[in-house]
C-alpha cells in the first residue's frame, strides 16, 4: 500500500519541543508579565534562547546554526507562544524575516558577516517591508534607493518593523524601489542597512495594544548611504524575495497562533479546576466544558493545518495556498480562543496579571501581521484559479 501517514513528531523534533516547553514554563512564564507591564524588551530571555540555539534552528552549522529545519522553528514558536507571544514574535521575526533572507539570497561574504551572530542570538536583524501607506498593498511602496557611484542612496519610511531598534539589532534588510521597468512598473530590490548608518533613524517604540515586550518601530531613511555591495540577491528580484519570505513567515505565524490558542486551553483548564461558583467548580458546568472543548478543537485543527503546510514546504512542493489556509485558520483560532478564555476567567480575565488578559491583547495582531485575513482569502481564491 506504500507509505503510511504518520502525524507523530520525529525523536529530534519531539526532544526540541519538550526542551522549549520546559524553557517557556520555567524561564519565561514567571517573569514575562513584568516586562510586558513595563513595555520592556527581555534581553536576558533572548540571550538564553540564543544560547539554546533557537535563533539558529533552520540554518547550517557552517554559519553557526543548528542544522535543523523550518518545522523545528515552528515547533519552538508554538511552545513559546503557549506562554507568551512577545518572546515568540522576537524569535519568529529574528529568524524568518531577519536572518533567513540573508541566508537564502546573500553572498557567501554577506552570510559570513551577518549570520553567525544572528544564529547565536547575540544580534537581531529586521526586515523593512511595510510602510505607513503600504502594507497589504506592497505595490504602493515609496522607499527608493538609487545608485550613486558605488553607493546606494536610500530615502523613505518603514512602519511596524519588529526587532529594528533593540540594543542588539545589527541590521535591517530594506525593501526599496530601485528603478522602473520598460513598462513603467517599479523594480524592487532588497538592501542591507547596518544599524547606526548615518541617515538611518530608528524612532521611539510604538505604544501598542499587545506584544508589549517586543520591539516595534518606525524607521526613516534620509539620503542614507550604504555600499553597492549591500544589495541582497539580484537587483530587481526583491518582489519575488518578499513573497517567498512572507509565504514561509505565514507558516511560522500560524505556529505561533496555535501556541496562543493552546495556551488559552491550558489556562482555562487549570482555572476551571480551581474556581468555584454556585457551590461547584466551574469545570463541572457543561457551559464551560463545551467552551473549552470548542477551544481545543480550534487549536487542534489549526495545528494540523500548519503541520501540513510545513510538510509541503520541507518537501520542496508549492505551499502558498496551504500557508495561507494555516495562517487564516490559526489566527482565527487564536482570536476566538483568547475571547473565550477571557470569558471563562470572568473579571480576572480582564486583569493583566493573568496570562489570558495578555493573550487577549496579543491575539488581534495575528489576524493582521504577515498578511491580513483578507489577503489570505485573496491568495486562497487565486490559488483555486478564481
mmCIF file with all atom_site columns, C-alpha atoms in Angstrom, residues 90 133 239:
data_model
loop_
_atom_site.group_PDB
_atom_site.id
_atom_site.type_symbol
_atom_site.label_atom_id
_atom_site.label_alt_id
_atom_site.label_comp_id
_atom_site.label_asym_id
_atom_site.label_entity_id
_atom_site.label_seq_id
_atom_site.pdbx_PDB_ins_code
_atom_site.Cartn_x
_atom_site.Cartn_y
_atom_site.Cartn_z
_atom_site.occupancy
_atom_site.B_iso_or_equiv
_atom_site.pdbx_formal_charge
_atom_site.auth_seq_id
_atom_site.auth_comp_id
_atom_site.auth_asym_id
_atom_site.auth_atom_id
_atom_site.pdbx_PDB_model_num
ATOM 1 C CA . UNK A 1 90  ? 11.007 38.160 18.618 1.00 0.00 ? 90  UNK A CA 1
ATOM 2 C CA . UNK A 1 133 ? 0.971  53.969 3.319  1.00 0.00 ? 133 UNK A CA 1
ATOM 3 C CA . UNK A 1 239 ? 9.396  41.290 -5.064 1.00 0.00 ? 239 UNK A CA 1
#
